Coordinates of C-alpha atoms and ligand atoms in Angstrom, one line a residue:
M20 CA -18.6 -33.8 -61.5
Q21 CA -18.8 -30.8 -59.4
E22 CA -22.3 -29.5 -58.3
S23 CA -23.0 -25.9 -57.5
S24 CA -26.1 -24.0 -56.7
R25 CA -27.0 -20.4 -55.7
D26 CA -29.4 -20.0 -52.8
N27 CA -30.7 -17.1 -50.7
F28 CA -29.6 -16.6 -47.1
Q29 CA -32.2 -17.9 -44.7
V30 CA -33.4 -15.1 -42.4
D31 CA -35.1 -15.7 -39.1
L32 CA -37.4 -12.7 -39.1
G33 CA -38.2 -12.8 -35.4
G34 CA -34.4 -12.7 -34.7
V35 CA -33.8 -9.8 -37.1
V36 CA -36.7 -7.8 -35.6
D37 CA -35.4 -8.5 -32.1
L38 CA -31.8 -7.6 -33.1
L39 CA -32.8 -4.3 -34.8
S40 CA -35.3 -3.2 -32.3
R41 CA -33.5 -4.1 -29.1
H42 CA -29.8 -3.8 -29.9
I43 CA -29.3 -0.9 -32.3
Y44 CA -30.9 1.7 -30.0
S45 CA -29.6 2.8 -26.6
G46 CA -33.0 2.3 -25.0
P47 CA -36.7 2.0 -25.4
R48 CA -37.5 5.8 -25.1
V49 CA -36.3 6.3 -28.7
Y50 CA -39.6 4.9 -30.0
V51 CA -41.0 8.4 -29.7
R52 CA -38.2 9.8 -31.8
E53 CA -38.6 7.2 -34.6
L54 CA -42.4 7.7 -34.8
L55 CA -41.9 11.5 -34.9
Q56 CA -39.4 11.1 -37.6
N57 CA -41.7 9.1 -39.8
A58 CA -44.6 11.5 -39.1
V59 CA -42.5 14.6 -40.0
D60 CA -41.1 12.9 -43.2
A61 CA -44.7 12.1 -44.3
C62 CA -45.8 15.7 -43.6
T63 CA -42.7 17.0 -45.5
A64 CA -43.6 14.7 -48.5
R65 CA -47.2 16.0 -48.5
S66 CA -46.0 19.7 -48.2
E67 CA -43.9 19.1 -51.3
Q68 CA -47.1 18.2 -53.3
G69 CA -48.0 21.9 -53.0
E70 CA -51.5 21.4 -51.7
E71 CA -53.1 24.7 -51.0
G72 CA -53.8 25.6 -47.3
Y73 CA -52.0 22.4 -46.1
E74 CA -50.9 22.8 -42.4
P75 CA -48.7 19.9 -41.3
S76 CA -49.5 18.6 -37.8
I77 CA -48.7 15.8 -35.4
R78 CA -50.7 14.9 -32.3
I79 CA -49.8 12.4 -29.7
R80 CA -52.3 10.7 -27.3
P81 CA -50.4 9.1 -24.4
V82 CA -51.8 6.2 -22.4
T83 CA -53.8 7.2 -19.4
K84 CA -55.8 5.3 -16.8
D85 CA -58.8 5.4 -19.1
R86 CA -56.9 4.9 -22.4
A87 CA -54.8 1.7 -22.8
T88 CA -53.4 2.6 -26.2
F89 CA -50.8 5.2 -27.2
S90 CA -51.5 6.9 -30.6
L91 CA -49.5 9.2 -32.8
V92 CA -51.5 10.9 -35.5
D93 CA -50.0 12.7 -38.5
N94 CA -51.6 14.4 -41.5
G95 CA -48.8 13.4 -43.9
T96 CA -49.1 11.5 -47.2
G97 CA -50.4 8.2 -45.7
L98 CA -49.7 4.8 -47.2
T99 CA -51.5 2.7 -49.9
A100 CA -51.9 -1.0 -49.4
Q101 CA -49.2 -1.6 -51.9
E102 CA -46.8 0.8 -50.1
A103 CA -47.6 -0.7 -46.7
R104 CA -46.7 -4.2 -48.0
E105 CA -43.5 -2.9 -49.6
L106 CA -42.3 -0.4 -47.0
L107 CA -43.7 -1.4 -43.7
A108 CA -43.3 -5.1 -44.1
T109 CA -39.9 -5.2 -45.7
V110 CA -37.2 -4.6 -43.2
G111 CA -34.6 -2.2 -44.6
R112 CA -36.9 -0.9 -47.3
T113 CA -37.5 2.9 -47.2
S114 CA -39.2 5.6 -49.3
K115 CA -36.6 8.1 -48.2
R116 CA -33.8 7.3 -50.6
D117 CA -33.9 8.2 -54.3
E118 CA -33.2 5.9 -57.2
F119 CA -29.4 6.3 -56.6
G120 CA -29.7 5.2 -53.0
L121 CA -29.1 8.7 -51.6
Q122 CA -31.1 10.0 -48.8
R123 CA -33.8 12.4 -50.1
E124 CA -33.2 16.0 -49.1
G125 CA -35.0 17.1 -46.0
R126 CA -35.9 13.6 -44.9
L127 CA -35.0 12.4 -41.4
G128 CA -35.2 8.6 -42.0
Q129 CA -33.2 6.6 -44.5
F130 CA -32.5 3.1 -43.2
G131 CA -35.9 1.5 -43.2
I132 CA -35.7 0.1 -39.7
G133 CA -36.9 2.9 -37.4
L134 CA -40.5 1.6 -37.0
L135 CA -39.1 -1.6 -35.4
S136 CA -38.0 0.4 -32.4
C137 CA -41.7 0.3 -31.3
F138 CA -41.2 -3.3 -30.5
M139 CA -39.1 -2.2 -27.5
V140 CA -42.3 -1.0 -25.8
A141 CA -45.1 -3.0 -27.5
D142 CA -45.6 -6.5 -28.9
E143 CA -47.7 -5.2 -31.7
I144 CA -47.7 -2.1 -34.0
T145 CA -50.9 -1.0 -35.6
M146 CA -51.0 1.6 -38.4
V147 CA -54.2 3.0 -39.8
S148 CA -53.3 5.0 -42.9
H149 CA -55.1 6.8 -45.7
A150 CA -53.3 8.0 -48.8
E151 CA -55.1 10.5 -51.1
G152 CA -57.2 8.7 -53.7
A153 CA -56.6 5.2 -52.2
S154 CA -58.5 3.0 -49.7
A155 CA -57.5 3.4 -46.1
I156 CA -55.7 0.4 -44.6
R157 CA -55.0 -1.2 -41.3
W158 CA -51.6 -2.8 -41.0
T159 CA -50.6 -4.7 -37.9
G160 CA -47.0 -5.9 -37.4
H161 CA -46.0 -8.5 -34.7
A162 CA -42.6 -8.9 -33.0
D163 CA -42.3 -12.5 -34.3
G164 CA -41.9 -11.0 -37.9
T165 CA -45.4 -11.5 -39.2
F166 CA -48.0 -8.9 -40.2
N167 CA -51.7 -8.5 -41.2
L168 CA -52.9 -6.1 -43.8
E169 CA -56.5 -5.1 -44.1
I170 CA -57.9 -2.9 -46.8
L171 CA -60.8 -0.8 -45.3
G172 CA -64.1 -0.2 -47.1
D173 CA -65.3 3.1 -48.5
D174 CA -67.3 3.9 -45.4
A175 CA -64.2 3.8 -43.2
T176 CA -62.0 5.4 -45.8
D177 CA -64.5 8.4 -46.0
V178 CA -64.2 9.1 -42.3
I179 CA -60.4 8.6 -41.9
P180 CA -58.5 11.8 -42.8
V181 CA -55.5 11.6 -45.1
G182 CA -52.5 10.7 -42.9
T183 CA -51.4 7.9 -40.6
T184 CA -52.1 6.9 -37.0
V185 CA -49.8 4.6 -35.2
H186 CA -51.3 2.7 -32.2
L187 CA -49.2 1.0 -29.6
T188 CA -50.5 -1.0 -26.6
P189 CA -47.6 -1.1 -24.2
R190 CA -46.2 -4.1 -22.5
P191 CA -46.9 -3.6 -18.8
D192 CA -43.1 -3.2 -17.9
E193 CA -42.8 -0.3 -20.4
R194 CA -46.1 1.4 -19.8
T195 CA -44.6 4.4 -18.0
L196 CA -42.7 5.4 -21.1
L197 CA -46.0 5.9 -22.9
T198 CA -47.7 8.0 -20.3
E199 CA -48.1 11.8 -20.6
N200 CA -45.1 13.0 -18.5
S201 CA -42.6 10.6 -20.3
V202 CA -44.0 11.4 -23.7
V203 CA -43.8 15.2 -23.2
T204 CA -40.2 14.9 -21.9
I205 CA -39.0 12.6 -24.7
A206 CA -40.8 14.4 -27.4
S207 CA -39.4 17.8 -26.2
N208 CA -35.9 16.4 -25.9
Y209 CA -35.8 15.1 -29.5
G210 CA -38.3 17.1 -31.3
R211 CA -38.6 20.6 -29.8
Y212 CA -37.1 22.2 -32.9
L213 CA -38.9 20.1 -35.6
P214 CA -40.5 22.1 -38.4
V215 CA -44.0 20.5 -37.8
S216 CA -46.3 21.5 -34.9
I217 CA -46.4 18.7 -32.3
V218 CA -49.0 18.6 -29.6
V219 CA -49.4 16.1 -26.8
Q220 CA -53.1 15.7 -26.1
S221 CA -54.0 14.5 -22.6
E222 CA -55.8 16.1 -19.7
K223 CA -54.1 19.3 -21.0
N224 CA -52.6 20.0 -24.4
T225 CA -48.9 20.5 -24.4
T226 CA -47.2 22.1 -27.5
I227 CA -43.8 20.5 -27.9
T228 CA -42.3 22.5 -30.7
T229 CA -40.8 25.9 -30.3
S230 CA -38.7 28.3 -32.4
P231 CA -35.1 27.3 -32.3
V232 CA -32.7 29.6 -30.4
F233 CA -30.5 29.6 -33.6
A234 CA -33.3 30.6 -35.9
K235 CA -32.4 33.6 -38.0
D236 CA -34.9 36.0 -36.5
T237 CA -34.1 35.2 -32.8
D238 CA -32.6 38.3 -31.3
Q239 CA -29.5 38.4 -29.1
Q240 CA -31.5 39.1 -25.9
H241 CA -33.6 36.0 -26.5
R242 CA -30.4 34.0 -27.1
L243 CA -28.8 35.2 -23.9
Y244 CA -32.0 34.2 -22.1
A245 CA -32.0 30.8 -23.7
G246 CA -28.3 30.5 -22.6
R247 CA -29.3 31.3 -19.0
E248 CA -31.9 28.7 -19.1
R249 CA -29.4 26.2 -20.3
L250 CA -26.3 27.1 -18.3
G251 CA -28.0 28.3 -15.1
K252 CA -26.0 31.6 -15.6
T253 CA -26.1 34.3 -18.2
P254 CA -23.5 33.5 -20.8
F255 CA -20.6 35.9 -21.4
D256 CA -21.8 36.2 -25.0
V257 CA -23.6 34.1 -27.6
I258 CA -21.8 33.4 -30.9
D259 CA -23.8 32.9 -34.1
L260 CA -22.5 29.8 -35.9
T261 CA -24.7 30.1 -39.0
G262 CA -23.0 29.0 -42.2
P263 CA -23.6 26.8 -45.2
G264 CA -25.5 23.7 -44.1
I265 CA -25.4 24.8 -40.4
E266 CA -27.3 27.0 -38.1
G267 CA -26.4 27.3 -34.4
V268 CA -25.2 29.2 -31.4
A269 CA -22.2 28.9 -29.0
Y270 CA -22.8 30.1 -25.5
V271 CA -19.6 31.5 -24.1
L272 CA -19.3 30.3 -20.5
P273 CA -19.3 33.1 -17.9
E274 CA -16.9 31.3 -15.6
A275 CA -13.5 29.6 -15.9
Q276 CA -13.8 26.1 -17.2
A277 CA -11.3 23.2 -16.5
P278 CA -10.0 22.1 -19.9
H279 CA -10.6 18.4 -19.2
M280 CA -14.2 18.9 -18.3
S281 CA -16.4 18.1 -21.3
R282 CA -19.4 20.3 -22.0
R283 CA -22.8 19.2 -23.3
H284 CA -23.4 20.2 -26.9
S285 CA -26.8 19.6 -28.5
I286 CA -26.5 18.6 -32.1
Y287 CA -29.5 18.4 -34.3
V288 CA -29.7 17.0 -37.8
N289 CA -32.6 18.4 -39.9
R290 CA -33.9 19.8 -36.5
M291 CA -34.0 16.4 -34.8
L292 CA -31.7 15.9 -31.8
V293 CA -29.0 13.4 -32.5
S294 CA -26.4 14.0 -29.8
D295 CA -26.6 15.7 -26.5
G296 CA -23.3 15.4 -24.7
P297 CA -19.6 15.9 -25.2
S298 CA -18.8 16.0 -28.9
T299 CA -15.7 16.1 -31.0
V300 CA -17.5 18.3 -33.5
L301 CA -16.0 21.2 -31.5
P302 CA -12.2 21.7 -31.6
N303 CA -10.4 20.7 -28.4
W304 CA -9.5 24.3 -27.5
A305 CA -13.1 25.4 -27.6
F306 CA -13.8 24.2 -24.0
F307 CA -15.1 27.6 -23.0
V308 CA -18.3 27.3 -25.1
E309 CA -21.4 25.1 -25.1
C310 CA -23.2 24.7 -28.4
E311 CA -26.6 24.1 -29.9
I312 CA -26.3 23.4 -33.7
N313 CA -28.5 22.1 -36.4
S314 CA -27.0 20.7 -39.6
T315 CA -28.4 19.5 -42.8
D316 CA -25.0 18.0 -43.8
L317 CA -24.0 15.9 -40.9
E318 CA -24.9 12.2 -41.2
P319 CA -26.3 10.3 -38.2
T320 CA -25.4 6.6 -37.8
A321 CA -28.3 4.1 -38.1
S322 CA -29.0 4.3 -34.3
R323 CA -29.3 8.1 -34.8
E324 CA -27.4 8.5 -31.6
A325 CA -24.0 9.4 -33.0
L326 CA -22.6 11.1 -36.1
M327 CA -20.5 9.7 -38.9
D328 CA -16.9 11.0 -38.7
D329 CA -16.8 12.0 -42.4
T330 CA -15.8 15.0 -44.4
A331 CA -19.0 16.9 -43.5
F332 CA -18.1 16.3 -39.9
A333 CA -14.6 17.7 -40.4
A334 CA -16.0 20.7 -42.3
T335 CA -18.6 21.4 -39.6
R336 CA -15.8 21.3 -37.0
E337 CA -13.7 23.7 -39.0
H338 CA -16.6 26.0 -39.5
I339 CA -17.4 26.2 -35.7
G340 CA -13.7 26.8 -34.9
E341 CA -13.6 29.6 -37.5
C342 CA -16.7 31.3 -36.1
I343 CA -15.4 31.2 -32.5
K344 CA -12.0 32.6 -33.6
S345 CA -13.7 35.4 -35.7
W346 CA -15.8 36.3 -32.7
L347 CA -12.7 36.7 -30.5
I348 CA -10.8 38.7 -33.1
N349 CA -13.8 40.9 -33.6
L350 CA -14.2 41.4 -29.9
A351 CA -10.5 42.3 -29.6
M352 CA -10.9 44.9 -32.3
T353 CA -14.2 46.5 -31.2
K354 CA -14.5 45.9 -27.5
P355 CA -11.1 45.8 -25.8
H356 CA -12.5 46.0 -22.3
R357 CA -14.7 42.9 -23.0
V358 CA -11.8 41.0 -24.4
R359 CA -9.8 41.7 -21.3
E360 CA -12.7 40.4 -19.2
F361 CA -12.8 37.3 -21.4
T362 CA -9.0 36.8 -21.1
A363 CA -9.3 37.1 -17.3
I364 CA -11.9 34.3 -17.3
H365 CA -10.6 32.0 -20.0
D366 CA -6.9 32.6 -19.9
L367 CA -5.8 29.0 -20.4
A368 CA -8.1 28.5 -23.4
L369 CA -6.8 31.6 -25.0
R370 CA -3.2 30.5 -24.5
E371 CA -3.9 27.2 -26.2
L372 CA -5.7 29.0 -29.0
C373 CA -2.9 31.4 -29.7
L374 CA -0.5 28.4 -29.9
S375 CA -2.7 26.6 -32.4
D376 CA -3.7 29.4 -34.6
A377 CA -1.3 32.0 -36.1
D378 CA -4.1 34.4 -37.2
L379 CA -5.5 34.6 -33.8
A380 CA -2.1 34.9 -32.2
E381 CA -1.5 38.0 -34.4
T382 CA -4.5 39.7 -32.7
M383 CA -4.6 38.2 -29.3
L384 CA -1.0 37.4 -28.3
G385 CA -0.3 41.0 -27.0
L386 CA -3.2 40.6 -24.5
L387 CA -1.8 37.6 -22.7
T388 CA 0.3 38.1 -19.6
L389 CA 3.6 36.5 -18.6
E390 CA 5.5 36.6 -15.3
T391 CA 8.7 38.6 -15.7
S392 CA 11.5 40.0 -13.6
R393 CA 9.3 43.2 -13.6
G394 CA 6.2 41.5 -12.4
R395 CA 3.3 40.0 -14.4
I396 CA 2.8 42.1 -17.5
S397 CA 1.2 41.6 -20.9
I398 CA 3.1 40.5 -23.9
G399 CA 2.1 43.8 -25.5
E400 CA 3.9 45.6 -22.6
I401 CA 6.9 43.3 -22.8
T402 CA 7.4 44.2 -26.5
T403 CA 6.9 48.0 -25.7
L404 CA 9.6 47.8 -23.0
S405 CA 11.9 45.9 -25.2
I406 CA 11.6 48.6 -28.0
T407 CA 11.5 51.8 -25.9
E408 CA 14.1 50.8 -23.2
D409 CA 16.2 48.6 -25.3
V410 CA 15.7 45.7 -22.9
S411 CA 16.9 42.3 -24.0
L412 CA 14.3 39.5 -23.5
Q413 CA 15.5 36.3 -21.9
L414 CA 13.5 33.2 -21.3
A415 CA 14.0 31.1 -18.2
T416 CA 12.6 27.7 -19.2
T417 CA 12.0 26.5 -15.6
L418 CA 10.5 28.1 -12.6
D419 CA 13.6 27.5 -10.6
D420 CA 15.8 29.1 -13.2
F421 CA 13.5 32.1 -13.3
R422 CA 13.7 32.5 -9.5
Q423 CA 17.4 32.4 -9.6
L424 CA 17.8 34.6 -12.7
N425 CA 15.3 37.0 -11.3
T426 CA 17.5 37.8 -8.3
I427 CA 20.6 38.6 -10.5
A428 CA 18.9 40.1 -13.5
R429 CA 20.7 43.1 -15.0
P430 CA 18.6 46.3 -15.5
D431 CA 18.9 46.0 -19.3
T432 CA 17.5 42.4 -19.3
L433 CA 13.9 41.3 -18.8
I434 CA 13.7 37.7 -17.6
I435 CA 10.5 35.9 -18.7
N436 CA 9.3 33.0 -16.7
G437 CA 8.6 30.1 -19.0
G438 CA 8.1 27.6 -16.2
Y439 CA 4.3 27.5 -16.4
I440 CA 2.3 25.5 -19.0
H441 CA 2.4 27.1 -22.5
D442 CA 4.4 30.2 -21.3
S443 CA 7.7 29.2 -22.9
D444 CA 5.9 28.5 -26.2
L445 CA 4.1 31.8 -26.0
A446 CA 7.3 33.7 -25.3
R447 CA 8.8 32.1 -28.3
L448 CA 6.0 33.5 -30.5
I449 CA 7.1 37.1 -29.6
P450 CA 9.8 37.1 -32.4
V451 CA 7.3 35.6 -34.8
H452 CA 4.7 38.3 -34.3
Y453 CA 6.8 41.2 -33.3
P454 CA 9.9 41.2 -35.5
P455 CA 12.7 42.1 -35.2
L456 CA 12.5 41.4 -31.4
T457 CA 14.3 38.3 -30.2
V458 CA 13.9 36.1 -27.2
S459 CA 17.0 34.2 -26.1
T460 CA 17.0 31.3 -23.7
A461 CA 18.5 32.5 -20.4
D462 CA 21.5 30.6 -19.2
L463 CA 22.4 30.6 -15.5
R464 CA 26.1 30.1 -16.0
E465 CA 26.2 33.0 -18.6
S466 CA 24.3 35.2 -16.3
M467 CA 26.7 34.5 -13.5
D468 CA 29.6 35.2 -15.7
L469 CA 28.1 38.5 -16.7
M470 CA 27.7 39.6 -13.1
E471 CA 30.2 42.3 -12.2
L472 CA 33.3 41.3 -10.1
P473 CA 34.4 43.4 -7.1
P474 CA 36.7 46.3 -7.8
L475 CA 40.3 45.5 -8.5
Q476 CA 41.6 46.7 -5.2
D477 CA 39.2 44.4 -3.4
V478 CA 39.6 41.3 -5.5
E479 CA 42.1 39.5 -3.2
K480 CA 39.8 40.1 -0.1
A481 CA 36.8 38.8 -2.1
K482 CA 38.8 35.7 -3.2
A483 CA 39.7 34.9 0.4
L484 CA 36.1 35.3 1.4
D485 CA 35.0 33.0 -1.5
A486 CA 37.4 30.3 -0.2
Q487 CA 35.9 30.6 3.3
V488 CA 32.4 30.3 1.9
T489 CA 33.4 27.2 -0.1
D490 CA 35.0 25.7 3.1
S491 CA 32.0 26.6 5.3
L492 CA 29.5 25.1 2.9
K493 CA 31.4 22.1 1.7
D494 CA 28.8 19.7 3.1
F495 CA 26.3 21.3 0.7
Q496 CA 28.7 21.4 -2.3
I497 CA 28.3 25.1 -2.6
K498 CA 31.2 27.3 -3.7
G499 CA 31.7 31.0 -2.9
A500 CA 31.4 33.6 -5.7
T501 CA 31.5 37.2 -4.6
R502 CA 30.0 39.6 -7.2
V503 CA 28.6 43.1 -7.4
F504 CA 24.8 43.4 -7.9
E505 CA 21.7 45.3 -7.0
P506 CA 19.9 45.8 -4.7
A507 CA 22.6 46.5 -2.2
D508 CA 20.5 45.4 0.8
V509 CA 20.5 41.8 -0.5
P510 CA 23.7 40.2 1.0
A511 CA 23.6 37.0 -0.9
V512 CA 21.8 34.9 -3.5
V513 CA 22.1 31.2 -4.0
I514 CA 22.4 29.7 -7.5
I515 CA 21.8 25.9 -7.7
D516 CA 22.0 24.0 -11.0
S517 CA 19.4 21.4 -11.8
K518 CA 21.7 18.4 -11.2
A519 CA 22.6 19.7 -7.8
Q520 CA 19.0 20.4 -7.1
A521 CA 18.1 16.7 -7.9
S522 CA 20.9 15.5 -5.6
R523 CA 19.5 17.8 -2.8
D524 CA 16.1 16.2 -3.4
R525 CA 17.5 12.6 -3.2
N526 CA 19.5 13.4 -0.1
E527 CA 16.4 14.8 1.6
T528 CA 14.3 11.8 0.7
Q529 CA 17.1 9.5 1.8
S530 CA 17.1 11.0 5.3
A531 CA 13.4 10.8 5.6
T532 CA 12.7 7.4 4.3
T533 CA 12.9 3.7 5.1
D534 CA 16.3 1.9 5.0
R535 CA 15.8 0.0 1.8
W536 CA 14.6 3.0 -0.2
A537 CA 17.4 5.2 1.3
D538 CA 19.9 2.5 0.1
I539 CA 18.6 2.7 -3.4
L540 CA 18.7 6.5 -3.4
A541 CA 22.3 6.4 -2.0
T542 CA 23.3 4.1 -4.9
V543 CA 21.7 6.4 -7.4
D544 CA 23.5 9.4 -5.9
N545 CA 26.9 7.6 -5.8
T546 CA 26.5 6.5 -9.4
L547 CA 25.7 10.0 -10.6
S548 CA 28.5 11.5 -8.5
R549 CA 30.9 9.1 -10.2
Q550 CA 29.6 10.1 -13.6
T551 CA 30.1 13.8 -12.9
A552 CA 33.4 13.3 -11.1
N553 CA 35.4 14.3 -14.2
I554 CA 33.7 17.6 -14.4
P555 CA 36.0 20.2 -12.9
Q556 CA 34.8 21.4 -9.5
D557 CA 34.8 25.1 -10.5
Q558 CA 32.3 24.3 -13.3
G559 CA 29.6 23.3 -10.9
L560 CA 27.0 26.0 -10.8
S561 CA 25.9 25.7 -7.2
A562 CA 27.2 28.9 -5.6
L563 CA 26.5 31.4 -2.9
C564 CA 27.0 34.8 -4.6
L565 CA 27.8 37.3 -1.9
N566 CA 27.1 40.9 -2.8
W567 CA 30.1 43.2 -2.6
N568 CA 27.7 46.1 -2.6
N569 CA 26.4 45.0 0.8
S570 CA 28.2 46.4 3.8
L571 CA 27.8 43.2 5.9
V572 CA 29.6 41.3 3.2
R573 CA 32.4 43.8 3.0
K574 CA 32.7 43.7 6.8
L575 CA 32.8 39.9 6.7
A576 CA 35.7 40.1 4.2
S577 CA 37.7 42.2 6.7
T578 CA 37.1 39.9 9.7
D579 CA 39.9 37.6 10.8
D580 CA 37.6 35.5 13.1
T581 CA 37.0 32.5 10.9
A582 CA 34.4 31.1 13.3
V583 CA 32.3 34.2 13.0
V584 CA 32.7 34.2 9.2
S585 CA 31.7 30.6 8.9
R586 CA 28.6 31.0 11.1
T587 CA 27.5 34.1 9.2
V588 CA 28.1 32.5 5.8
R589 CA 25.9 29.5 6.9
L590 CA 23.2 31.9 8.0
L591 CA 23.4 33.9 4.8
Y592 CA 23.1 30.6 2.8
V593 CA 19.9 29.6 4.7
Q594 CA 18.5 33.2 4.3
A595 CA 19.3 33.1 0.5
L596 CA 17.6 29.7 0.2
L597 CA 14.5 31.0 2.0
S598 CA 14.3 34.2 -0.1
S599 CA 14.6 32.2 -3.3
K600 CA 11.5 30.3 -2.0
R601 CA 13.2 27.0 -1.7
P602 CA 12.1 24.8 1.1
L603 CA 14.8 24.0 3.7
R604 CA 16.1 20.3 3.8
V605 CA 16.7 18.5 7.0
K606 CA 20.4 19.3 6.9
E607 CA 19.7 22.9 6.2
R608 CA 17.2 23.2 9.0
A609 CA 19.8 21.7 11.4
L610 CA 22.4 24.2 10.1
L611 CA 20.0 27.1 10.7
N612 CA 19.4 25.9 14.3
D613 CA 23.1 25.3 15.0
S614 CA 24.1 28.7 13.6
L615 CA 21.5 30.5 15.7
A616 CA 22.4 28.6 18.8
D617 CA 26.1 29.5 18.2
L618 CA 25.2 33.1 17.8
V619 CA 23.1 33.1 21.0
S620 CA 25.9 31.5 23.0
L621 CA 28.5 33.9 21.4
S622 CA 26.5 36.9 22.4
L623 CA 25.9 35.4 25.9
S624 CA 29.6 34.8 26.5
S625 CA 30.4 38.3 25.3
D626 CA 27.9 39.7 27.8
I627 CA 29.6 37.8 30.7
Ligands
ATP12 N1 -46.3 7.9 -40.6 C1 -46.0 7.4 -41.8 N2 -46.5 8.0 -42.9 C2 -46.2 7.5 -44.1 N3 -45.3 6.5 -44.4 C3 -44.7 6.0 -43.3 C4 -45.0 6.4 -42.0 N4 -44.2 5.7 -41.1 C5 -43.5 4.9 -41.9 N5 -43.8 5.0 -43.2 C6 -43.1 4.3 -44.3 O1 -42.5 3.2 -43.8 C7 -41.1 3.2 -44.2 C8 -40.3 2.5 -43.2 O2 -40.3 3.3 -42.0 P1 -39.1 3.1 -40.9 O3 -39.4 4.0 -39.8 O4 -39.0 1.7 -40.6 O5 -37.8 3.5 -41.7 P2 -37.4 4.9 -42.3 O6 -38.1 6.0 -41.7 O7 -37.5 4.8 -43.8 O8 -35.8 4.9 -42.0 P3 -35.1 5.0 -40.6 O9 -34.8 3.6 -40.2 O10 -33.8 5.7 -40.9 O11 -36.0 5.6 -39.6 C9 -40.7 4.6 -44.4 O12 -39.7 4.8 -45.3 C10 -42.1 5.2 -45.0 O13 -42.1 5.1 -46.3

């Protein structure tokens, strides 16, 4: 026969108390927060009873050289003996949840463990409490999981005001945390915006509570001042974040901010500080603000040091994002000069924002600037140019392509540099927000094909010159391609395709590195050369385009002295490389030196 029985789990109370008090919280300083929380909740409960003239208040008396005990006094509801037995002595039992297990509105606590945090600083917690109409009690809890409850007589009850006083006698190692300075600092940190007056009473009285910067009646001047206190500089502006279940401000940073640097955001729940550091409650792109918010919807975890990542969290995040975007749109509409200042400071953030939000892009895109073949101009100016001058917009997707295309751009084309972060994506938004404009991807080969050829009567001369260029520069795999382009004083431009560029880089590294690494690079280069061997030579895009408009080039085409042509071509190649801002490789530096030396000796021998 099978036997079965149902038993309760056995709980080692001392172990549970130790676990909860020492391991759920980040450190012992949170004992102040947990006591404040209980005191505020008790005052809130008493306020709800509608007693006339009731003024909630919390007073803290830190330890001093003459006072060995820390006390926190509230004039809240107090506890009856029955409640003390049930609520204080039962771990996990709380009065702050309703019959459905939901946290009561406006309460800070909900888990029934907060009081245990006091065991991090003291071995004993004593609570003297008096609830209206009941006898006062003295409850003492011990870290080993035991407690004493004493019901006080009428004489004592008569002189103890309604409310609760918690007494803690600190362990010597934690005493500092219960002295005046620490208590003021910790209480201000967590409780400065709490809705009940808190005063620390010691040699002097220090009022902890202050009106929150995000309170409805705080004017903008005061908010800017609070921002200066916090950031150390006056914020560019302060954005109001008030909405359903949330009150708050976002300080717009007055200086550029690296996107990867996380800012400190202070997040309060029911006016008690929960998180004071980087937070994902702000969208990633909002790295140009620092926030102070208070929510009635966000839910702290049991440690009260983090927030649950739930639907309220997502809604808060969305709300904050929307407020910041509306502020920007409003600024763009009403204060164009301010938005230009903002753009100058937080350019990168704005670029990211426009890419992630179509509404914002509709208003802000025109303000962003892009580098173009006509200099750095705003997208608004680019679109105006395109419409008024019938200029076609072409996007160079790499910096190198832009540099090359820039030199050969036709007057009816505007080349946009998409080589910097976000710029290609932003240029591609132009047709979306400014139809019917189009932006095509610029193609080096096509652009070269579109360049004008020399006039018919000069074609043969130009072809011969091209052959000489190809021969003079065969070591560099550059072919000659004489064309007609502006400006006439530029004799040559060099066009190098990305594969050729990669090979240039490998060759350079090969010549400057150790034998073993050079061997590896040589193998890579040979393999790649074999792979591209089937591509017809004339399809390679690396070319030196000589400018038939340039008198030196035309003179060169009429010279029979092949040595002079070869030297000049090599020099023109190096000059073109330098003016396209490409660094010279070892081989190219040698070529420059040799060509100059040749020219010097040529001119010396002609002098003799
Ligand atoms: N100062 C006080 N005045 C009246 N009742 C109190 C006071 N402090 C504690 N209590 C009672 O003791 C209960 C347990 O308190 P405890 O701090 O352990 O948990 P909690 O505040 O309910 O929840 P949490 O763990 O989230 O803080 C409370 O629910 C409350 O009913």
